[in-house]
mmCIF file of C-alpha atoms and ligand atoms in Angstrom:
data_model
loop_
_atom_site.group_PDB
_atom_site.id
_atom_site.type_symbol
_atom_site.label_atom_id
_atom_site.label_comp_id
_atom_site.label_asym_id
_atom_site.label_seq_id
_atom_site.Cartn_x
_atom_site.Cartn_y
_atom_site.Cartn_z
ATOM 1 C CA MET E 1 14.560 45.095 -2.306
ATOM 2 C CA SER E 2 14.737 48.957 -2.759
ATOM 3 C CA ASN E 3 17.948 49.660 -0.953
ATOM 4 C CA ASN E 4 20.468 50.723 -3.534
ATOM 5 C CA GLN E 5 23.414 49.562 -1.454
ATOM 6 C CA THR E 6 24.635 46.078 -2.246
ATOM 7 C CA GLN E 7 23.608 43.790 0.565
ATOM 8 C CA THR E 8 26.024 41.189 1.759
ATOM 9 C CA ALA E 9 24.489 40.473 5.152
ATOM 10 C CA SER E 10 23.916 36.848 6.068
ATOM 11 C CA ALA E 11 20.364 35.559 5.264
ATOM 12 C CA GLY E 12 19.516 34.794 8.860
ATOM 13 C CA ALA E 13 16.142 33.200 9.177
ATOM 14 C CA GLY E 14 15.237 33.855 5.506
ATOM 15 C CA ALA E 15 13.215 37.064 5.343
ATOM 16 C CA SER E 16 13.699 37.009 1.589
ATOM 17 C CA LEU E 17 12.232 33.506 1.116
ATOM 18 C CA PHE E 18 8.629 32.486 0.602
ATOM 19 C CA PRO E 19 7.114 31.035 3.816
ATOM 20 C CA THR E 20 6.454 27.681 2.140
ATOM 21 C CA TYR E 21 8.150 25.685 4.907
ATOM 22 C CA ALA E 22 7.592 25.577 8.689
ATOM 23 C CA ARG E 23 11.255 25.290 9.655
ATOM 24 C CA TYR E 24 12.706 23.944 12.905
ATOM 25 C CA PRO E 25 15.091 26.378 14.661
ATOM 26 C CA ILE E 26 18.152 24.312 13.713
ATOM 27 C CA THR E 27 20.780 25.068 11.038
ATOM 28 C CA LEU E 28 22.621 22.049 9.989
ATOM 29 C CA VAL E 29 26.145 22.686 8.553
ATOM 30 C CA LYS E 30 27.858 19.353 8.234
ATOM 31 C CA GLY E 31 26.971 15.683 7.715
ATOM 32 C CA GLU E 32 28.887 12.436 7.757
ATOM 33 C CA GLY E 33 27.205 8.940 7.605
ATOM 34 C CA SER E 34 24.253 8.864 10.014
ATOM 35 C CA TRP E 35 25.364 12.101 11.774
ATOM 36 C CA LEU E 36 24.713 15.775 11.334
ATOM 37 C CA TRP E 37 26.144 18.861 13.133
ATOM 38 C CA ASP E 38 24.493 22.233 13.568
ATOM 39 C CA ASP E 39 26.078 25.699 13.603
ATOM 40 C CA ALA E 40 26.418 25.582 17.373
ATOM 41 C CA GLY E 41 28.369 22.325 17.209
ATOM 42 C CA ASN E 42 25.490 20.086 18.463
ATOM 43 C CA LYS E 43 25.507 16.606 16.981
ATOM 44 C CA TYR E 44 22.360 14.770 15.732
ATOM 45 C CA LEU E 45 21.652 11.143 14.850
ATOM 46 C CA ASP E 46 19.787 11.432 11.551
ATOM 47 C CA PHE E 47 16.755 9.161 11.315
ATOM 48 C CA MET E 48 15.050 11.082 8.484
ATOM 49 C CA SER E 49 17.740 11.168 5.846
ATOM 50 C CA GLY E 50 16.466 14.425 4.266
ATOM 51 C CA ILE E 51 13.142 12.684 3.850
ATOM 52 C CA ALA E 52 14.379 9.402 2.348
ATOM 53 C CA VAL E 53 16.996 11.118 0.200
ATOM 54 C CA THR E 54 20.415 10.429 1.714
ATOM 55 C CA ASN E 55 19.919 6.599 1.659
ATOM 56 C CA LEU E 56 23.721 6.087 1.672
ATOM 57 C CA GLY E 57 24.279 8.503 4.585
ATOM 58 C CA HIS E 58 25.709 11.945 4.366
ATOM 59 C CA ALA E 59 28.682 12.625 2.027
ATOM 60 C CA PRO E 60 29.177 9.003 0.946
ATOM 61 C CA ALA E 61 32.796 8.767 -0.414
ATOM 62 C CA ARG E 62 32.079 6.692 -3.536
ATOM 63 C CA ILE E 63 29.253 9.040 -4.695
ATOM 64 C CA LYS E 64 31.404 12.077 -3.926
ATOM 65 C CA GLU E 65 34.289 10.617 -6.003
ATOM 66 C CA ALA E 66 31.973 10.053 -8.984
ATOM 67 C CA LEU E 67 30.555 13.531 -8.710
ATOM 68 C CA VAL E 68 33.993 15.287 -8.368
ATOM 69 C CA GLN E 69 35.364 13.259 -11.246
ATOM 70 C CA GLN E 70 32.409 14.375 -13.482
ATOM 71 C CA LEU E 71 32.730 17.944 -12.214
ATOM 72 C CA ASP E 72 36.222 18.018 -13.556
ATOM 73 C CA GLN E 73 35.157 16.819 -16.978
ATOM 74 C CA LEU E 74 31.730 18.110 -18.141
ATOM 75 C CA TRP E 75 28.703 19.552 -16.389
ATOM 76 C CA HIS E 76 25.956 20.159 -18.971
ATOM 77 C CA VAL E 77 25.480 19.859 -22.751
ATOM 78 C CA SER E 78 21.628 19.464 -23.324
ATOM 79 C CA ASN E 79 19.706 16.499 -24.444
ATOM 80 C CA LEU E 80 20.316 17.403 -28.078
ATOM 81 C CA PHE E 81 23.470 15.261 -27.724
ATOM 82 C CA HIS E 82 24.199 11.774 -26.525
ATOM 83 C CA ILE E 83 25.075 11.574 -22.810
ATOM 84 C CA PRO E 84 26.858 8.301 -22.004
ATOM 85 C CA ASN E 85 26.276 8.563 -18.245
ATOM 86 C CA GLN E 86 22.551 8.933 -18.888
ATOM 87 C CA ALA E 87 22.388 5.870 -21.189
ATOM 88 C CA GLU E 88 24.495 3.828 -18.642
ATOM 89 C CA ALA E 89 22.340 4.921 -15.683
ATOM 90 C CA ALA E 90 19.185 3.967 -17.588
ATOM 91 C CA LYS E 91 20.673 0.566 -18.366
ATOM 92 C CA LEU E 92 21.435 -0.014 -14.731
ATOM 93 C CA LEU E 93 17.834 0.822 -13.932
ATOM 94 C CA THR E 94 16.366 -1.457 -16.563
ATOM 95 C CA ASP E 95 18.813 -4.281 -15.819
ATOM 96 C CA ASN E 96 17.686 -4.239 -12.167
ATOM 97 C CA SER E 97 13.960 -3.782 -12.646
ATOM 98 C CA CYS E 98 10.949 -4.829 -14.698
ATOM 99 C CA GLY E 99 11.316 -1.656 -16.737
ATOM 100 C CA ASP E 100 12.730 -1.234 -20.295
ATOM 101 C CA ALA E 101 12.825 2.527 -20.907
ATOM 102 C CA VAL E 102 13.781 5.464 -18.745
ATOM 103 C CA PHE E 103 13.138 9.208 -18.834
ATOM 104 C CA PHE E 104 15.221 11.358 -16.511
ATOM 105 C CA CYS E 105 14.037 14.542 -14.841
ATOM 106 C CA ASN E 106 14.884 16.483 -11.697
ATOM 107 C CA SER E 107 12.290 15.653 -8.988
ATOM 108 C CA GLY E 108 9.578 13.306 -7.864
ATOM 109 C CA ALA E 109 6.772 15.541 -9.021
ATOM 110 C CA GLU E 110 8.344 15.716 -12.462
ATOM 111 C CA ALA E 111 8.729 11.943 -12.625
ATOM 112 C CA ASN E 112 5.023 11.482 -11.792
ATOM 113 C CA GLU E 113 4.056 14.253 -14.195
ATOM 114 C CA ALA E 114 5.950 12.273 -16.873
ATOM 115 C CA ALA E 115 4.170 9.042 -15.885
ATOM 116 C CA ILE E 116 0.702 10.745 -16.108
ATOM 117 C CA LYS E 117 1.586 12.280 -19.492
ATOM 118 C CA LEU E 118 2.974 8.966 -20.881
ATOM 119 C CA ALA E 119 -0.096 7.041 -19.679
ATOM 120 C CA ARG E 120 -2.473 9.440 -21.375
ATOM 121 C CA ARG E 121 -0.474 9.701 -24.560
ATOM 122 C CA TYR E 122 -0.058 5.963 -24.870
ATOM 123 C CA GLN E 123 -3.733 5.336 -24.458
ATOM 124 C CA GLN E 124 -4.730 8.188 -26.781
ATOM 125 C CA LEU E 125 -2.108 7.931 -29.590
ATOM 126 C CA VAL E 126 -0.937 4.338 -29.489
ATOM 127 C CA GLN E 127 -3.981 2.437 -28.234
ATOM 128 C CA LYS E 128 -6.301 5.125 -29.769
ATOM 129 C CA ASN E 129 -8.942 4.518 -27.155
ATOM 130 C CA GLY E 130 -9.447 8.062 -25.900
ATOM 131 C CA ARG E 131 -8.770 7.036 -22.276
ATOM 132 C CA TYR E 132 -7.533 9.872 -19.955
ATOM 133 C CA GLU E 133 -8.693 9.159 -16.433
ATOM 134 C CA ILE E 134 -6.231 8.366 -13.644
ATOM 135 C CA ILE E 135 -7.476 6.666 -10.555
ATOM 136 C CA THR E 136 -5.540 7.472 -7.337
ATOM 137 C CA PHE E 137 -6.033 6.887 -3.636
ATOM 138 C CA ASP E 138 -7.196 8.693 -0.550
ATOM 139 C CA GLN E 139 -4.144 9.804 1.595
ATOM 140 C CA SER E 140 -1.743 9.360 -1.290
ATOM 141 C CA PHE E 141 1.002 11.827 -2.107
ATOM 142 C CA HIS E 142 2.407 12.340 -5.586
ATOM 143 C CA GLY E 143 3.889 15.801 -5.681
ATOM 144 C CA ARG E 144 3.202 19.615 -5.961
ATOM 145 C CA THR E 145 2.887 20.389 -9.639
ATOM 146 C CA LEU E 146 -0.672 21.010 -10.774
ATOM 147 C CA ALA E 147 -1.144 17.521 -12.235
ATOM 148 C CA THR E 148 0.587 15.773 -9.299
ATOM 149 C CA LEU E 149 -1.153 17.664 -6.510
ATOM 150 C CA THR E 150 -4.382 16.816 -8.359
ATOM 151 C CA ALA E 151 -3.322 13.166 -8.285
ATOM 152 C CA THR E 152 -2.615 13.479 -4.596
ATOM 153 C CA GLY E 153 -5.524 12.272 -2.378
ATOM 154 C CA GLN E 154 -5.193 14.969 0.309
ATOM 155 C CA ALA E 155 -7.360 18.062 0.254
ATOM 156 C CA LYS E 156 -4.800 20.315 2.044
ATOM 157 C CA VAL E 157 -2.357 20.327 -0.870
ATOM 158 C CA LYS E 158 -5.016 21.518 -3.329
ATOM 159 C CA GLU E 159 -6.413 24.456 -1.384
ATOM 160 C CA GLY E 160 -6.472 27.591 -3.428
ATOM 161 C CA PHE E 161 -5.076 26.166 -6.686
ATOM 162 C CA ALA E 162 -8.383 25.684 -8.633
ATOM 163 C CA PRO E 163 -9.085 24.989 -11.434
ATOM 164 C CA LEU E 164 -7.254 21.689 -11.268
ATOM 165 C CA PRO E 165 -6.562 19.484 -14.273
ATOM 166 C CA GLU E 166 -9.495 17.181 -15.121
ATOM 167 C CA GLY E 167 -9.497 13.420 -15.198
ATOM 168 C CA PHE E 168 -8.549 12.292 -11.692
ATOM 169 C CA LYS E 169 -10.666 10.087 -9.412
ATOM 170 C CA TYR E 170 -9.960 9.040 -5.828
ATOM 171 C CA ILE E 171 -10.825 5.865 -3.984
ATOM 172 C CA PRO E 172 -9.970 4.284 -0.611
ATOM 173 C CA LEU E 173 -6.916 1.958 -0.565
ATOM 174 C CA ASN E 174 -7.420 -1.834 -0.104
ATOM 175 C CA ASP E 175 -11.054 -1.724 -1.193
ATOM 176 C CA PHE E 176 -11.343 -3.698 -4.400
ATOM 177 C CA ALA E 177 -15.143 -3.089 -4.782
ATOM 178 C CA ALA E 178 -14.507 0.616 -4.782
ATOM 179 C CA LEU E 179 -11.905 0.189 -7.460
ATOM 180 C CA GLU E 180 -14.186 -1.891 -9.688
ATOM 181 C CA ALA E 181 -16.884 0.751 -9.302
ATOM 182 C CA ALA E 182 -14.453 3.527 -10.271
ATOM 183 C CA VAL E 183 -13.028 1.877 -13.365
ATOM 184 C CA SER E 184 -14.630 2.857 -16.692
ATOM 185 C CA ASP E 185 -13.810 2.865 -20.403
ATOM 186 C CA LYS E 186 -12.136 6.197 -19.676
ATOM 187 C CA THR E 187 -9.594 4.745 -17.246
ATOM 188 C CA ALA E 188 -6.068 5.217 -18.560
ATOM 189 C CA ALA E 189 -4.111 4.300 -15.424
ATOM 190 C CA ILE E 190 -4.279 3.432 -11.742
ATOM 191 C CA MET E 191 -1.503 5.153 -9.742
ATOM 192 C CA LEU E 192 -0.359 4.221 -6.221
ATOM 193 C CA GLU E 193 2.356 4.011 -3.616
ATOM 194 C CA THR E 194 2.844 0.397 -2.410
ATOM 195 C CA VAL E 195 3.478 1.919 1.038
ATOM 196 C CA GLN E 196 1.756 5.292 1.450
ATOM 197 C CA ALA E 197 4.495 7.228 3.071
ATOM 198 C CA GLU E 198 3.460 10.870 3.632
ATOM 199 C CA GLY E 199 -0.076 9.464 4.301
ATOM 200 C CA GLY E 200 1.022 7.627 7.448
ATOM 201 C CA ILE E 201 3.058 4.477 6.523
ATOM 202 C CA HIS E 202 0.250 2.340 5.208
ATOM 203 C CA PRO E 203 1.440 -0.648 3.153
ATOM 204 C CA VAL E 204 -1.004 -1.866 0.501
ATOM 205 C CA ASP E 205 -2.462 -5.380 1.019
ATOM 206 C CA ARG E 206 -0.714 -8.002 -1.077
ATOM 207 C CA ASP E 207 -3.903 -9.723 -2.211
ATOM 208 C CA TYR E 208 -5.416 -6.397 -3.131
ATOM 209 C CA ILE E 209 -2.514 -5.108 -5.218
ATOM 210 C CA GLN E 210 -2.311 -8.430 -7.021
ATOM 211 C CA LYS E 211 -6.015 -8.170 -7.930
ATOM 212 C CA VAL E 212 -5.444 -4.552 -9.034
ATOM 213 C CA ALA E 213 -2.538 -5.620 -11.306
ATOM 214 C CA GLN E 214 -4.695 -8.418 -12.801
ATOM 215 C CA LEU E 215 -7.589 -6.020 -13.453
ATOM 216 C CA CYS E 216 -5.188 -3.595 -15.125
ATOM 217 C CA GLU E 217 -3.847 -6.431 -17.300
ATOM 218 C CA GLU E 218 -7.316 -7.618 -18.329
ATOM 219 C CA GLN E 219 -8.674 -4.131 -19.104
ATOM 220 C CA GLY E 220 -5.688 -2.494 -20.761
ATOM 221 C CA ILE E 221 -5.297 -0.062 -17.815
ATOM 222 C CA LEU E 222 -1.777 1.030 -16.970
ATOM 223 C CA LEU E 223 -0.428 0.373 -13.410
ATOM 224 C CA ILE E 224 1.775 3.222 -12.188
ATOM 225 C CA VAL E 225 3.659 2.652 -9.005
ATOM 226 C CA ASP E 226 5.166 5.745 -7.259
ATOM 227 C CA GLU E 227 8.482 4.467 -5.844
ATOM 228 C CA ILE E 228 9.794 7.996 -5.092
ATOM 229 C CA GLN E 229 9.988 7.332 -1.299
ATOM 230 C CA THR E 230 10.011 3.537 -1.257
ATOM 231 C CA GLY E 231 12.590 3.003 -3.980
ATOM 232 C CA MET E 232 16.412 2.657 -4.002
ATOM 233 C CA GLY E 233 16.608 -0.142 -1.425
ATOM 234 C CA ARG E 234 14.747 1.580 1.380
ATOM 235 C CA THR E 235 12.050 -1.061 1.908
ATOM 236 C CA GLY E 236 14.403 -4.050 1.761
ATOM 237 C CA LYS E 237 14.074 -4.562 -2.014
ATOM 238 C CA LEU E 238 15.554 -2.279 -4.621
ATOM 239 C CA PHE E 239 12.032 -1.279 -5.531
ATOM 240 C CA ALA E 240 9.049 -1.941 -3.240
ATOM 241 C CA TYR E 241 6.813 -3.437 -5.877
ATOM 242 C CA GLU E 242 9.114 -6.488 -5.715
ATOM 243 C CA HIS E 243 7.604 -7.349 -2.275
ATOM 244 C CA PHE E 244 4.071 -7.731 -3.742
ATOM 245 C CA GLY E 245 4.565 -10.093 -6.649
ATOM 246 C CA ILE E 246 3.576 -7.503 -9.237
ATOM 247 C CA GLU E 247 5.166 -5.623 -12.089
ATOM 248 C CA PRO E 248 4.103 -2.018 -12.721
ATOM 249 C CA ASP E 249 3.825 -0.757 -16.265
ATOM 250 C CA ILE E 250 5.429 2.499 -15.092
ATOM 251 C CA PHE E 251 7.243 3.345 -11.889
ATOM 252 C CA THR E 252 8.729 6.593 -10.718
ATOM 253 C CA LEU E 253 11.834 7.489 -8.736
ATOM 254 C CA ALA E 254 13.574 10.521 -7.197
ATOM 255 C CA LYS E 255 14.496 11.076 -3.480
ATOM 256 C CA GLY E 256 17.144 8.329 -2.963
ATOM 257 C CA LEU E 257 18.058 8.034 -6.686
ATOM 258 C CA GLY E 258 20.806 10.705 -6.432
ATOM 259 C CA SER E 259 21.935 10.261 -2.779
ATOM 260 C CA GLY E 260 21.258 13.952 -2.237
ATOM 261 C CA PHE E 261 21.820 15.239 -5.773
ATOM 262 C CA PRO E 262 18.514 16.379 -7.304
ATOM 263 C CA VAL E 263 17.368 13.875 -9.952
ATOM 264 C CA GLY E 264 14.179 11.968 -10.848
ATOM 265 C CA ALA E 265 13.306 9.204 -13.250
ATOM 266 C CA MET E 266 10.261 7.501 -14.872
ATOM 267 C CA VAL E 267 10.809 3.909 -15.813
ATOM 268 C CA ALA E 268 8.368 2.076 -18.077
ATOM 269 C CA LYS E 269 7.843 -1.233 -19.824
ATOM 270 C CA GLU E 270 8.701 -1.870 -23.525
ATOM 271 C CA LYS E 271 5.221 -1.420 -24.858
ATOM 272 C CA LEU E 272 5.211 2.127 -23.528
ATOM 273 C CA ARG E 273 8.372 3.205 -25.345
ATOM 274 C CA GLU E 274 6.344 4.353 -28.418
ATOM 275 C CA GLY E 275 4.155 6.444 -26.057
ATOM 276 C CA PHE E 276 6.718 9.175 -26.394
ATOM 277 C CA THR E 277 8.311 10.371 -29.590
ATOM 278 C CA ALA E 278 11.052 12.964 -30.237
ATOM 279 C CA GLY E 279 9.574 16.260 -28.993
ATOM 280 C CA SER E 280 6.671 14.847 -27.030
ATOM 281 C CA HIS E 281 8.330 15.281 -23.623
ATOM 282 C CA GLY E 282 11.532 16.788 -22.375
ATOM 283 C CA SER E 283 13.482 18.632 -19.694
ATOM 284 C CA THR E 284 16.541 20.914 -20.016
ATOM 285 C CA PHE E 285 18.232 19.484 -16.949
ATOM 286 C CA GLY E 286 16.868 15.979 -17.277
ATOM 287 C CA GLY E 287 19.765 13.489 -16.865
ATOM 288 C CA THR E 288 22.840 15.779 -17.066
ATOM 289 C CA PRO E 289 26.238 14.211 -17.113
ATOM 290 C CA ILE E 290 26.569 15.227 -13.424
ATOM 291 C CA ALA E 291 23.182 13.954 -12.244
ATOM 292 C CA THR E 292 23.512 10.666 -14.015
ATOM 293 C CA ALA E 293 27.134 10.071 -12.812
ATOM 294 C CA VAL E 294 25.635 10.265 -9.424
ATOM 295 C CA VAL E 295 22.768 7.869 -10.264
ATOM 296 C CA LYS E 296 25.195 5.374 -11.682
ATOM 297 C CA ALA E 297 27.407 5.442 -8.564
ATOM 298 C CA THR E 298 24.343 5.248 -6.351
ATOM 299 C CA LEU E 299 22.860 2.188 -8.111
ATOM 300 C CA GLU E 300 26.248 0.495 -8.405
ATOM 301 C CA THR E 301 26.624 0.914 -4.619
ATOM 302 C CA ILE E 302 23.077 -0.272 -3.604
ATOM 303 C CA VAL E 303 23.101 -3.188 -6.033
ATOM 304 C CA GLY E 304 26.861 -4.051 -5.713
ATOM 305 C CA ASP E 305 26.799 -3.923 -1.859
ATOM 306 C CA ASP E 306 23.436 -5.668 -1.523
ATOM 307 C CA LEU E 307 22.171 -2.736 0.469
ATOM 308 C CA SER E 308 18.495 -3.676 0.021
ATOM 309 C CA VAL E 309 19.276 -6.892 1.938
ATOM 310 C CA ARG E 310 20.955 -4.818 4.575
ATOM 311 C CA ALA E 311 18.004 -2.448 4.747
ATOM 312 C CA ALA E 312 15.622 -5.401 5.257
ATOM 313 C CA ALA E 313 17.789 -6.762 8.107
ATOM 314 C CA GLN E 314 18.188 -3.306 9.824
ATOM 315 C CA GLY E 315 14.490 -2.574 9.385
ATOM 316 C CA ASP E 316 13.609 -5.880 11.087
ATOM 317 C CA TYR E 317 15.979 -4.984 13.943
ATOM 318 C CA LEU E 318 14.652 -1.494 14.253
ATOM 319 C CA MET E 319 11.031 -2.631 14.319
ATOM 320 C CA ALA E 320 11.755 -5.447 16.798
ATOM 321 C CA GLN E 321 13.563 -3.086 19.142
ATOM 322 C CA LEU E 322 10.743 -0.502 18.870
ATOM 323 C CA ARG E 323 8.072 -3.109 19.564
ATOM 324 C CA GLU E 324 10.027 -4.347 22.597
ATOM 325 C CA LYS E 325 10.968 -0.971 24.051
ATOM 326 C CA LEU E 326 7.663 0.725 23.365
ATOM 327 C CA ALA E 327 5.483 -2.165 24.529
ATOM 328 C CA ALA E 328 4.771 -0.389 27.881
ATOM 329 C CA SER E 329 3.583 2.832 26.236
ATOM 330 C CA SER E 330 -0.186 3.432 26.244
ATOM 331 C CA PHE E 331 0.407 6.250 23.718
ATOM 332 C CA VAL E 332 1.877 3.973 21.097
ATOM 333 C CA GLN E 333 -0.729 2.067 19.070
ATOM 334 C CA GLU E 334 1.315 0.249 16.415
ATOM 335 C CA VAL E 335 4.814 0.036 14.964
ATOM 336 C CA ARG E 336 4.626 -0.836 11.271
ATOM 337 C CA GLY E 337 6.630 -0.519 8.084
ATOM 338 C CA LEU E 338 8.685 -2.186 5.368
ATOM 339 C CA GLY E 339 12.465 -2.307 5.701
ATOM 340 C CA LEU E 340 13.730 1.137 6.746
ATOM 341 C CA LEU E 341 10.437 2.900 6.106
ATOM 342 C CA VAL E 342 9.005 2.748 9.587
ATOM 343 C CA GLY E 343 6.039 4.406 11.271
ATOM 344 C CA ILE E 344 5.114 4.598 14.999
ATOM 345 C CA GLU E 345 1.323 5.220 15.107
ATOM 346 C CA CYS E 346 0.345 7.020 18.281
ATOM 347 C CA ALA E 347 -2.925 7.884 20.015
ATOM 348 C CA GLY E 348 -2.566 11.609 19.415
ATOM 349 C CA PRO E 349 -0.436 14.257 17.720
ATOM 350 C CA VAL E 350 3.352 13.600 17.617
ATOM 351 C CA ALA E 351 4.703 17.082 16.562
ATOM 352 C CA ASP E 352 6.086 17.525 20.158
ATOM 353 C CA VAL E 353 7.789 14.116 19.990
ATOM 354 C CA VAL E 354 9.754 15.330 16.926
ATOM 355 C CA THR E 355 10.900 18.614 18.663
ATOM 356 C CA GLU E 356 11.737 16.837 21.898
ATOM 357 C CA ALA E 357 13.685 14.203 20.014
ATOM 358 C CA GLN E 358 15.667 16.999 18.333
ATOM 359 C CA LYS E 359 16.548 18.425 21.777
ATOM 360 C CA ARG E 360 17.986 14.944 22.651
ATOM 361 C CA GLY E 361 19.960 14.801 19.409
ATOM 362 C CA LEU E 362 17.709 12.590 17.284
ATOM 363 C CA LEU E 363 16.141 13.814 13.976
ATOM 364 C CA VAL E 364 12.832 12.115 12.964
ATOM 365 C CA ILE E 365 9.738 13.305 11.143
ATOM 366 C CA THR E 366 6.030 12.799 11.093
ATOM 367 C CA ALA E 367 3.780 11.066 8.546
ATOM 368 C CA GLY E 368 0.437 12.623 9.115
ATOM 369 C CA PRO E 369 -0.486 14.077 12.549
ATOM 370 C CA ASN E 370 -0.175 10.893 14.697
ATOM 371 C CA VAL E 371 2.635 8.893 13.128
ATOM 372 C CA VAL E 372 6.377 9.337 13.874
ATOM 373 C CA ARG E 373 8.248 8.366 10.695
ATOM 374 C CA LEU E 374 11.769 6.864 10.818
ATOM 375 C CA LEU E 375 13.925 6.894 7.708
ATOM 376 C CA PRO E 376 17.430 6.052 8.655
ATOM 377 C CA ASN E 377 20.112 5.585 5.877
ATOM 378 C CA LEU E 378 20.577 1.914 4.638
ATOM 379 C CA LEU E 379 23.979 1.693 6.309
ATOM 380 C CA VAL E 380 22.616 2.448 9.781
ATOM 381 C CA THR E 381 24.307 0.301 12.498
ATOM 382 C CA ASN E 382 22.653 -1.654 15.329
ATOM 383 C CA GLU E 383 24.308 0.696 17.749
ATOM 384 C CA GLU E 384 22.753 3.775 16.036
ATOM 385 C CA ILE E 385 19.378 1.955 16.044
ATOM 386 C CA ASP E 386 19.727 1.297 19.827
ATOM 387 C CA GLU E 387 20.555 4.894 20.486
ATOM 388 C CA ALA E 388 17.526 6.107 18.548
ATOM 389 C CA VAL E 389 15.162 3.574 20.134
ATOM 390 C CA THR E 390 16.403 4.605 23.606
ATOM 391 C CA ILE E 391 15.564 8.272 22.969
ATOM 392 C CA LEU E 392 12.171 7.377 21.505
ATOM 393 C CA ALA E 393 11.326 5.065 24.365
ATOM 394 C CA GLU E 394 12.163 7.861 26.866
ATOM 395 C CA LEU E 395 9.804 10.213 24.951
ATOM 396 C CA LEU E 396 7.041 7.812 24.245
ATOM 397 C CA THR E 397 6.753 5.873 27.452
ATOM 398 C CA LYS E 398 6.939 8.783 29.993
HETATM 399 C C1 LIG U 1 8.444 13.204 -2.121
HETATM 400 C C2 LIG U 1 7.482 12.430 -2.950
HETATM 401 C C3 LIG U 1 6.970 12.949 -4.153
HETATM 402 C C4 LIG U 1 7.387 14.311 -4.654
HETATM 403 O O1 LIG U 1 8.691 14.414 -4.898
HETATM 404 P P1 LIG U 1 9.443 15.886 -5.097
HETATM 405 O O2 LIG U 1 10.839 15.575 -5.462
HETATM 406 O O3 LIG U 1 9.276 16.571 -3.817
HETATM 407 O O4 LIG U 1 8.695 16.531 -6.199
HETATM 408 C C5 LIG U 1 6.065 12.185 -4.895
HETATM 409 N N1 LIG U 1 5.637 11.011 -4.380
HETATM 410 C C6 LIG U 1 6.123 10.424 -3.229
HETATM 411 C C7 LIG U 1 5.614 9.137 -2.813
HETATM 412 C C8 LIG U 1 6.953 11.166 -2.419
HETATM 413 O O5 LIG U 1 7.415 10.649 -1.259
#
């Protein structure tokens, strides 16, 4: 800006921002539970939860209390000191998962970046086998840093960013022959989402993922599960891998981990602990006292209140209602999902369904061009589900 007068005008539509997001013409100013209000006073039923982030609803009292208490005490000290909240949050994660060691960061992409770095470093410096290749899947989504967009199996996120890091290979999901053909003595890890979320709500086949896990075990390949969207109770288990009878060597978290406070984590099994040593990885803001106070409160709430079980029940109710009320629609092809990660696959583009739903006071998103994605919070009530289904049935059966 060249104007030498100090500008205090309101930002409006954001002329000073990069145009990295196609924004809806809605400005949300207040949230409570499943509900949001815009600056004109309109009320919305939130069935997207900030893209699977506000799993406990908006402004959950218990998380706010933990946050405010920590804000009164200490904000930031750096990882050159012990941070009790960080150690305690890590213990909650390892006590409630197959993992043994946690690295905290600030986003999903960073968690996956840490997983990729750990997998390579473990193979190269601990196993000393020179392996570096990471196999990922078509239609996957793993983030926007250079390594994680390279891991992502979607061409559109890579456009214009060449040269990309080496050592990534892509195969179709649920095709074991393709995996066997792709594996080599260079394969360090296989990385996947148990339910591809951004890619269109595609759960992995149980038989397939079990064979993948067995192949990894036999060949010393690390299995990395991206739980960034599926984790924190959303699918009806605390972590979605629990549905499939497998244990990943590494899994990654972000989105719902902080109930809306930005935080990510990579969790790994004991053998991987020595993959990182002091100085081999780090983050200034990783696991601050504030962030990990929120993680602790979030985990205590989800685990203590059995919210995974609740998500499973509410997800079953949501899918049953959708199947019943959308049965007459020739546009709707399939309703599928796991817990409260639900997709409505349609015969054509659904962008208009999202904007029409907004006009009727319901917030939903897409997952690929033809799938309406529903991500209500884990405390969503049957009445709220009925209200959302009524609006969707109006839009999808007309
Ligand atoms: C959102 C998401 C990411 C990226 O997380 P950011 O916090 O946006 O970096 C990675 N993987 C999956 C499966 C996601 O849903």
